[in-house]
Amino acid sequence: MPAMSTSDRWRLRWHAAKGNLAVVLLVLVVLSLVFMWLGYLGKLDCGGAPYFPDGRSKHWPVGKNELLMPCYSDLQFLWVGRDINNHVFPYIHGGITDDGVLYGGVVEYPVLSGLLMYLGAIGAHTDTQFFMHSALILLPFGILVTVLLGLLVRWWALLWAATPPLILYAFHNWELPVVATAVGAVAVMVFGAQTSPRTGAPRLSLRTSSVIASVLLAIGFCLKLYPGLFVLPLAAYVLTRGTPGDAAAVGRRALDRVGAAWVVGAAVVTVAAVQLPFMIGGFEGWKASLAFQGRRKSDVDTNSVWYWGVRHLTGGMNSTYNSIVGVASPLLILVSFAVVIYLGVRVWRSGEAYPWIGVSAAMLAGFMLFHKVHSPQYTLWILPFFVLLRVAWPIIALYLLADLSLDLTIFRLFGIYTSGSPMKWWVMGGVQFGVWTHAVLLAILLVAFVKAPLRVRAPKPDGFLERVPATVGA
């Protein structure tokens, strides 16, 4: 029997890989659905009849069955106090009082998150219905992230699809849409760089894929801000043409300044296009959400190292404490950004492509470490980078353990503070372990992320076929 042609071998390998990939994606999606369903049931324990006149369940925020997992979610919390229960279109009619209280439909989130909340409230008359509608909106984004990560790294996506954060936070706040934009940007860059078996050329030019990715990151900025940070390292990657650098050999002419400008410009135009209708429709309401974040204090609700550390050095949350946090927090965030971007340049000069994904992850770590707000659900932000980058297993395991400890105790701590009940040692211990373990690990990841190799398959025709034999015998 004659030997098979090269095209026939490619065809067989491709079909075998597609079959394997279908199994991977099926398992990942099923597991992610199971984990999100468990999270949904846990959060639903805080809802149900009877209700107060404003639609707030009398079971909120502690629940009716005293489950191990706290049932509190920001989705139900936001039902009252932001005019969501009154079905007011966000930002257009509202503002902020002198006491820092939002009114008239203004929420303390970027405009696209506020719009999703408004959509979730349509047809809802109680906080439980609002939670259920919101969960239906969030669910497709969770599945999308699972599928994209599965396409990028196969079984490593289990770190996303089958770990506790998906149970704890999938329906805690509006995180899944913004995570989808960040992962989507990475996917566009990877799949766009793959060469076509027919032409041997990349499926998309570097400029084209990077502009699409930049638009996705800008949409993410309009959801929860943090993906906007990644535009700068992406621009640096395009500036260096995605190729290894050598300080002695690479001159100014080799840099793609036009492509980098396109990346930044695409992000700016996208953000402007999204924000302008709200600014024109109700500037005061749009500005109020920014003013709320500017006035926000780093207290127990913000759950940051500032509250658990610096507060003890200043004798409490006084003017000295607020002044230190107000200056040190943004300053250290900016310094961390500058450091990791520089570390990325060093990697590039050492003979590798600019590690824009690693630098993006490191910038996020710096933001999470030094920002005055560190909500537990931010774990969903950083979790995809544990999937995409080869981070040491002990770091991942310890981070997830600390996250679980924090989530199981921090909301009980809020209840103790509110009710004036005696403090339980295991509650305070769990909070302290979670906060400070995260802080130490985020500091380590500031450097480790930049240097971490990608788990993403190589951008070549057989990039997803590494386990398939190179030849097929007759």
Coordinates of C-alpha atoms in Angstrom, one line a residue:
M1 CA 0.0 0.0 0.0
P2 CA 1.5 3.3 -1.0
A3 CA 2.6 5.9 1.6
M4 CA 0.1 8.6 2.5
S5 CA 0.6 12.1 1.1
T6 CA 1.5 15.0 3.4
S7 CA -1.9 16.5 3.0
D8 CA -3.6 13.2 3.9
R9 CA -1.5 12.9 7.0
W10 CA -2.4 16.4 8.0
R11 CA -6.1 15.6 7.5
L12 CA -6.0 12.5 9.7
R13 CA -4.1 14.3 12.4
W14 CA -6.5 17.2 12.3
H15 CA -9.6 15.0 12.6
A16 CA -8.0 13.0 15.5
A17 CA -7.2 16.2 17.3
K18 CA -10.7 17.6 16.8
G19 CA -12.1 14.4 18.3
N20 CA -9.8 14.7 21.4
L21 CA -10.6 18.4 21.7
A22 CA -14.3 17.8 21.6
V23 CA -14.0 15.4 24.6
V24 CA -11.9 17.9 26.5
L25 CA -14.4 20.8 25.9
L26 CA -17.4 18.6 26.7
V27 CA -15.9 17.5 30.1
L28 CA -14.8 21.1 30.9
V29 CA -18.2 22.6 30.1
V30 CA -20.1 19.9 32.1
L31 CA -17.8 20.4 35.1
S32 CA -18.1 24.2 34.9
L33 CA -21.9 23.9 34.7
V34 CA -21.9 21.7 37.8
F35 CA -19.7 24.0 39.8
M36 CA -21.7 27.1 38.8
W37 CA -25.0 25.2 39.7
L38 CA -23.6 24.4 43.1
G39 CA -22.7 28.1 43.5
Y40 CA -26.2 29.1 42.4
L41 CA -27.9 26.9 44.9
G42 CA -25.6 28.1 47.7
K43 CA -26.4 31.8 46.9
L44 CA -30.1 31.1 46.5
D45 CA -30.2 30.1 50.2
C46 CA -30.3 33.9 51.0
G47 CA -33.5 34.4 49.0
G48 CA -37.1 33.3 48.9
A49 CA -40.3 34.3 50.8
P50 CA -41.2 36.0 53.0
Y51 CA -40.2 39.4 51.6
F52 CA -40.1 43.0 52.9
P53 CA -42.2 45.6 51.0
D54 CA -39.2 46.6 48.9
G55 CA -38.7 43.0 47.7
R56 CA -35.8 42.2 50.0
S57 CA -36.0 38.6 51.2
K58 CA -36.1 38.3 55.0
H59 CA -33.5 35.4 54.7
W60 CA -30.9 37.9 53.4
P61 CA -28.0 38.1 54.1
V62 CA -27.4 35.0 56.4
G63 CA -29.7 32.5 54.7
K64 CA -32.2 30.0 56.1
N65 CA -30.2 26.8 56.2
E66 CA -26.8 28.0 57.7
L67 CA -24.8 26.4 54.9
L68 CA -21.0 26.1 55.1
M69 CA -20.6 28.4 52.1
P70 CA -21.9 31.9 52.9
C71 CA -24.9 32.7 50.7
Y72 CA -24.3 36.4 50.6
S73 CA -23.9 37.9 47.1
D74 CA -23.6 41.4 45.9
L75 CA -26.2 40.6 43.3
Q76 CA -28.9 40.5 46.0
F77 CA -27.3 43.3 48.0
L78 CA -27.5 45.8 45.1
W79 CA -31.3 45.2 44.6
V80 CA -32.0 47.8 47.2
G81 CA -30.3 51.2 47.5
R82 CA -29.4 51.8 43.9
D83 CA -32.9 52.1 42.5
I84 CA -32.5 48.8 40.7
N85 CA -35.6 47.6 42.4
N86 CA -37.4 50.6 40.9
H87 CA -36.2 49.8 37.4
V88 CA -34.5 53.1 36.9
F89 CA -32.2 53.2 33.9
P90 CA -28.7 53.6 35.3
Y91 CA -26.7 56.8 35.5
I92 CA -29.0 59.0 33.5
H93 CA -31.2 60.5 36.3
G94 CA -29.0 60.1 39.4
G95 CA -26.1 61.5 41.3
I96 CA -24.4 61.4 44.6
T97 CA -25.3 63.2 47.9
D98 CA -22.8 65.2 50.0
D99 CA -22.7 62.1 52.3
G100 CA -21.5 59.9 49.4
V101 CA -24.9 58.1 48.9
L102 CA -25.8 57.2 45.3
Y103 CA -29.3 57.7 44.1
G104 CA -31.4 57.8 40.9
G105 CA -30.1 54.5 39.4
V106 CA -26.4 55.2 39.8
V107 CA -24.3 52.2 40.7
E108 CA -20.6 52.2 41.7
Y109 CA -19.5 50.2 38.7
P110 CA -18.5 51.1 35.2
V111 CA -21.4 51.7 32.8
L112 CA -21.6 48.3 31.1
S113 CA -21.9 46.5 34.4
G114 CA -24.6 49.0 35.4
L115 CA -26.4 48.2 32.1
L116 CA -26.3 44.5 32.8
M117 CA -27.7 45.0 36.2
Y118 CA -30.6 47.0 34.7
L119 CA -31.3 44.1 32.2
G120 CA -31.2 41.6 35.1
A121 CA -33.9 43.6 36.9
I122 CA -36.3 43.6 34.0
G123 CA -39.4 41.6 35.2
A124 CA -38.0 41.2 38.7
H125 CA -39.9 42.3 41.7
T126 CA -37.8 40.7 44.5
D127 CA -34.1 40.4 45.2
T128 CA -34.4 36.6 44.5
Q129 CA -35.8 37.2 41.1
F130 CA -33.1 39.7 40.3
F131 CA -30.5 37.2 41.4
M132 CA -32.0 34.5 39.2
H133 CA -32.2 36.8 36.2
S134 CA -28.7 38.0 36.7
A135 CA -27.4 34.4 37.0
L136 CA -29.0 33.6 33.6
I137 CA -27.1 36.6 32.1
L138 CA -23.8 35.6 33.7
L139 CA -24.0 31.9 32.8
P140 CA -23.1 32.2 29.1
F141 CA -20.0 34.2 30.0
G142 CA -18.8 31.6 32.4
I143 CA -19.2 28.9 29.7
L144 CA -17.4 31.1 27.2
V145 CA -14.4 31.5 29.5
T146 CA -14.4 27.7 30.0
V147 CA -14.4 27.0 26.2
L148 CA -11.8 29.6 25.4
L149 CA -9.4 28.3 28.1
G150 CA -10.1 24.7 26.9
L151 CA -9.2 25.7 23.4
L152 CA -6.0 27.4 24.6
V153 CA -4.6 24.9 27.1
R154 CA -6.8 21.8 27.0
W155 CA -7.0 20.0 30.4
W156 CA -5.2 22.8 32.3
A157 CA -8.5 24.7 32.1
L158 CA -9.7 22.5 34.9
L159 CA -8.0 25.0 37.2
W160 CA -10.8 27.4 36.1
A161 CA -13.7 25.0 35.5
A162 CA -13.4 22.7 38.5
T163 CA -12.0 24.7 41.5
P164 CA -13.8 26.4 44.4
P165 CA -13.7 30.0 43.1
L166 CA -16.3 29.2 40.4
I167 CA -18.6 27.9 43.1
L168 CA -18.0 30.8 45.4
Y169 CA -18.0 33.8 42.9
A170 CA -19.6 32.9 39.6
F171 CA -22.9 34.5 40.9
H172 CA -21.4 36.7 43.6
N173 CA -20.9 39.8 41.5
W174 CA -20.6 40.8 37.8
E175 CA -17.2 39.3 37.3
L176 CA -17.8 36.7 34.5
P177 CA -18.4 39.2 31.6
V178 CA -15.2 41.1 32.4
V179 CA -13.1 37.9 32.7
A180 CA -14.5 36.8 29.3
T181 CA -13.2 40.0 27.7
A182 CA -9.7 39.4 29.1
V183 CA -9.5 35.8 28.1
G184 CA -11.1 36.6 24.8
A185 CA -8.3 39.1 24.0
V186 CA -5.7 36.4 24.7
A187 CA -7.5 33.9 22.5
V188 CA -7.7 36.4 19.6
M189 CA -4.0 36.9 19.8
V190 CA -3.2 33.2 20.0
F191 CA -5.6 32.0 17.3
G192 CA -4.8 35.0 15.1
A193 CA -1.1 34.0 15.1
Q194 CA -1.7 30.4 14.1
T195 CA -0.6 29.7 10.6
S196 CA -3.1 28.4 8.1
P197 CA -2.4 24.9 6.8
R198 CA -3.3 26.1 3.3
T199 CA -1.3 29.4 3.0
G200 CA 1.3 28.9 5.7
A201 CA 0.7 32.5 6.8
P202 CA -0.8 33.7 10.1
R203 CA -4.6 33.7 10.1
L204 CA -4.6 37.4 11.1
S205 CA -1.9 40.0 10.9
L206 CA -0.4 41.1 14.2
R207 CA -1.9 44.5 13.9
T208 CA -5.4 43.1 13.1
S209 CA -5.5 40.6 15.9
S210 CA -4.0 43.1 18.4
V211 CA -6.6 45.8 17.5
I212 CA -9.4 43.3 18.0
A213 CA -7.9 42.3 21.3
S214 CA -7.6 45.9 22.3
V215 CA -11.3 46.5 21.6
L216 CA -12.1 43.5 23.8
L217 CA -9.9 44.9 26.6
A218 CA -11.6 48.3 26.3
I219 CA -15.0 46.7 26.6
G220 CA -13.7 45.0 29.7
F221 CA -12.6 48.4 31.0
C222 CA -16.1 49.5 30.7
L223 CA -17.3 46.5 32.8
K224 CA -14.8 46.4 35.7
L225 CA -11.7 48.5 34.7
Y226 CA -8.9 46.0 35.1
P227 CA -8.6 44.7 31.5
G228 CA -7.8 48.2 30.4
L229 CA -4.4 47.8 32.2
F230 CA -3.5 45.1 29.6
V231 CA -3.6 47.5 26.7
L232 CA -0.2 48.9 27.5
P233 CA 1.7 45.6 27.5
L234 CA -0.2 44.5 24.4
A235 CA 1.0 47.7 22.7
A236 CA 4.5 47.0 23.8
Y237 CA 4.2 43.5 22.2
V238 CA 3.1 45.0 18.9
L239 CA 5.7 47.7 19.2
T240 CA 8.4 45.0 19.3
R241 CA 6.5 43.1 16.5
G242 CA 6.1 40.1 18.7
T243 CA 9.6 38.9 18.0
P244 CA 12.6 38.3 20.2
G245 CA 14.7 41.4 20.9
D246 CA 18.4 42.2 21.2
A247 CA 19.5 45.5 22.5
A248 CA 22.5 45.5 20.3
A249 CA 20.8 44.5 17.1
V250 CA 17.3 46.0 17.3
G251 CA 17.2 49.6 16.1
R252 CA 14.4 52.1 16.0
R253 CA 13.3 51.2 12.6
A254 CA 12.5 47.7 13.7
L255 CA 9.9 49.0 16.1
D256 CA 6.3 49.2 14.9
R257 CA 5.2 52.5 16.4
V258 CA 2.2 52.7 14.1
G259 CA 0.9 49.3 15.1
A260 CA 1.3 50.2 18.8
A261 CA -0.5 53.5 18.2
W262 CA -3.4 51.5 16.6
V263 CA -3.7 49.3 19.7
V264 CA -3.9 52.3 22.1
G265 CA -6.1 54.2 19.7
A266 CA -8.6 51.4 19.3
A267 CA -8.9 51.1 23.1
V268 CA -9.4 54.9 23.5
V269 CA -12.0 55.0 20.7
T270 CA -13.9 52.0 22.1
V271 CA -14.0 53.4 25.6
A272 CA -15.2 56.8 24.3
A273 CA -17.9 55.2 22.2
V274 CA -19.3 53.3 25.2
Q275 CA -19.0 56.1 27.7
L276 CA -20.2 59.1 25.6
P277 CA -23.9 58.1 25.5
F278 CA -24.1 58.0 29.3
M279 CA -22.1 61.2 29.6
I280 CA -24.4 63.0 27.2
G281 CA -27.6 61.4 28.7
G282 CA -26.7 62.2 32.3
F283 CA -23.3 63.6 33.0
E284 CA -23.9 64.1 36.8
G285 CA -25.0 60.5 37.2
W286 CA -22.1 59.2 35.1
K287 CA -19.7 61.3 37.2
A288 CA -21.3 60.2 40.4
S289 CA -20.1 56.6 40.0
L290 CA -16.5 57.9 39.7
A291 CA -16.9 60.2 42.7
F292 CA -18.2 57.3 44.8
Q293 CA -15.0 55.3 44.2
G294 CA -12.8 58.4 44.8
R295 CA -14.5 58.9 48.2
R296 CA -14.5 55.3 49.2
K297 CA -12.6 54.5 52.4
S298 CA -10.4 51.5 52.9
D299 CA -12.5 49.9 55.7
V300 CA -13.4 46.4 56.7
D301 CA -15.7 46.1 53.6
T302 CA -12.8 46.7 51.2
N303 CA -10.8 43.9 52.8
S304 CA -7.3 45.1 51.9
V305 CA -3.8 45.1 53.4
W306 CA -4.3 48.7 54.2
Y307 CA -7.2 48.1 56.6
W308 CA -5.6 45.0 58.2
G309 CA -2.1 46.4 58.4
V310 CA -1.7 50.2 58.2
R311 CA -4.8 50.9 60.3
H312 CA -3.0 49.4 63.4
L313 CA 0.0 51.7 62.9
T314 CA -2.1 54.9 62.8
G315 CA -4.4 54.0 65.7
G316 CA -7.5 53.4 63.6
M317 CA -9.3 54.8 60.6
N318 CA -8.5 58.4 61.2
S319 CA -7.4 61.3 59.0
T320 CA -3.8 60.1 59.1
Y321 CA -4.8 56.6 57.9
N322 CA -7.0 58.0 55.1
S323 CA -4.2 60.4 54.0
I324 CA -1.6 57.6 53.8
V325 CA -3.9 55.3 51.9
G326 CA -5.1 58.0 49.6
V327 CA -1.5 58.7 48.5
A328 CA 0.3 55.4 49.0
S329 CA -2.2 53.2 47.3
P330 CA -2.2 54.8 43.8
L331 CA 1.5 55.6 44.0
L332 CA 2.5 51.9 44.8
I333 CA 0.1 50.7 42.0
L334 CA 1.9 52.9 39.5
V335 CA 5.3 51.9 40.7
S336 CA 4.4 48.2 40.4
F337 CA 3.2 48.8 36.9
A338 CA 6.5 50.5 36.0
V339 CA 8.5 47.7 37.5
V340 CA 6.7 44.9 35.7
I341 CA 6.8 46.7 32.4
Y342 CA 10.5 47.1 32.8
L343 CA 10.9 43.4 33.7
G344 CA 9.1 42.6 30.5
V345 CA 11.6 44.8 28.6
R346 CA 14.4 42.8 30.2
V347 CA 12.8 39.6 29.1
W348 CA 12.6 40.9 25.5
R349 CA 16.1 42.1 25.5
S350 CA 17.3 38.7 26.7
G351 CA 16.2 37.2 23.3
E352 CA 12.5 36.4 23.8
A353 CA 9.3 38.0 22.6
Y354 CA 7.8 40.7 24.9
P355 CA 5.8 38.7 27.5
W356 CA 2.6 40.8 27.3
I357 CA 0.4 38.1 28.9
G358 CA 2.8 37.7 31.8
V359 CA 3.2 41.4 32.2
S360 CA -0.6 41.8 32.1
A361 CA -0.9 39.2 34.9
A362 CA 1.8 40.9 36.9
M363 CA 0.1 44.3 36.6
L364 CA -3.1 42.8 37.8
A365 CA -1.2 41.3 40.8
G366 CA 0.2 44.7 41.6
F367 CA -3.3 46.3 41.3
M368 CA -4.9 43.7 43.6
L369 CA -2.1 44.0 46.2
F370 CA -2.0 47.7 46.6
H371 CA -5.5 48.9 45.7
K372 CA -7.6 50.0 48.7
V373 CA -10.3 47.5 47.7
H374 CA -9.7 43.8 47.5
S375 CA -13.0 41.9 47.2
P376 CA -12.8 38.1 47.5
Q377 CA -14.3 37.6 44.1
Y378 CA -11.3 39.2 42.5
T379 CA -9.9 35.7 42.5
L380 CA -11.8 35.1 39.3
W381 CA -9.7 37.9 37.7
I382 CA -6.4 36.2 38.4
L383 CA -7.5 32.6 38.1
P384 CA -7.2 32.5 34.2
F385 CA -3.6 33.6 34.5
F386 CA -2.9 30.5 36.7
V387 CA -4.3 28.5 33.7
L388 CA -2.5 30.4 31.0
L389 CA 1.0 30.7 32.6
R390 CA 3.2 28.0 34.1
V391 CA 3.0 29.2 37.7
A392 CA 4.5 26.9 40.4
W393 CA 1.9 24.5 41.8
P394 CA 2.5 25.4 45.5
I395 CA 1.6 29.1 44.7
I396 CA -1.6 28.1 43.0
A397 CA -2.6 25.7 45.7
L398 CA -1.8 28.1 48.5
Y399 CA -3.6 30.9 46.8
L400 CA -6.8 28.9 46.3
L401 CA -6.6 27.6 49.9
A402 CA -6.2 31.2 51.3
D403 CA -9.1 32.3 49.0
L404 CA -11.4 29.5 50.4
S405 CA -10.4 30.4 54.0
L406 CA -11.2 34.1 53.3
D407 CA -14.5 33.5 51.7
L408 CA -15.7 31.2 54.5
T409 CA -14.9 33.7 57.2
I410 CA -15.0 37.3 55.9
F411 CA -18.8 37.4 55.5
R412 CA -19.2 35.9 59.0
L413 CA -16.9 38.6 60.3
F414 CA -19.2 41.2 58.8
G415 CA -22.1 39.6 60.6
I416 CA -20.3 39.6 63.9
Y417 CA -19.4 43.3 63.5
T418 CA -23.0 44.2 62.6
S419 CA -24.6 42.2 65.4
G420 CA -22.0 42.9 68.1
S421 CA -21.6 39.2 68.8
P422 CA -18.5 37.8 70.4
M423 CA -15.6 37.3 68.0
K424 CA -14.8 33.7 67.1
W425 CA -11.1 32.9 66.9
W426 CA -11.5 30.8 63.8
V427 CA -13.3 33.6 61.9
M428 CA -10.6 36.2 62.6
G429 CA -7.9 33.6 62.0
G430 CA -9.4 32.6 58.6
V431 CA -9.6 36.2 57.5
Q432 CA -6.0 37.0 58.6
F433 CA -4.7 33.9 56.9
G434 CA -6.5 34.7 53.7
V435 CA -5.6 38.4 53.5
W436 CA -1.9 38.0 54.3
T437 CA -1.3 34.9 52.3
H438 CA -2.8 36.6 49.3
A439 CA -0.6 39.6 49.9
V440 CA 2.6 37.6 50.1
L441 CA 1.7 35.5 47.0
L442 CA 0.7 38.6 45.0
A443 CA 4.1 40.2 45.8
I444 CA 5.8 37.0 44.6
L445 CA 3.6 36.9 41.4
L446 CA 4.7 40.5 40.5
V447 CA 7.9 38.9 39.4
A448 CA 6.9 35.3 38.8
F449 CA 4.2 36.1 36.3
V450 CA 6.5 38.1 34.0
K451 CA 9.0 35.2 33.8
A452 CA 6.5 32.4 33.6
P453 CA 6.3 30.5 30.3
L454 CA 3.0 30.1 28.6
R455 CA 0.9 26.9 28.8
V456 CA -0.7 28.0 25.5
R457 CA -0.1 25.8 22.6
A458 CA 2.4 27.0 19.9
P459 CA 0.9 29.1 17.1
K460 CA 1.4 26.6 14.2
P461 CA -0.8 24.4 12.1
D462 CA -0.2 21.4 14.5
G463 CA -0.2 23.5 17.6
F464 CA -3.0 21.5 19.1
L465 CA -1.7 18.2 17.8
E466 CA 1.3 17.6 19.9
R467 CA 0.2 14.3 21.2
V468 CA -0.7 12.9 17.7
P469 CA 2.1 10.9 16.0
A470 CA 4.0 12.9 13.3
T471 CA 3.3 10.3 10.6
V472 CA 0.6 7.8 9.9
G473 CA 1.8 4.5 8.5
A474 CA 0.0 2.5 5.8

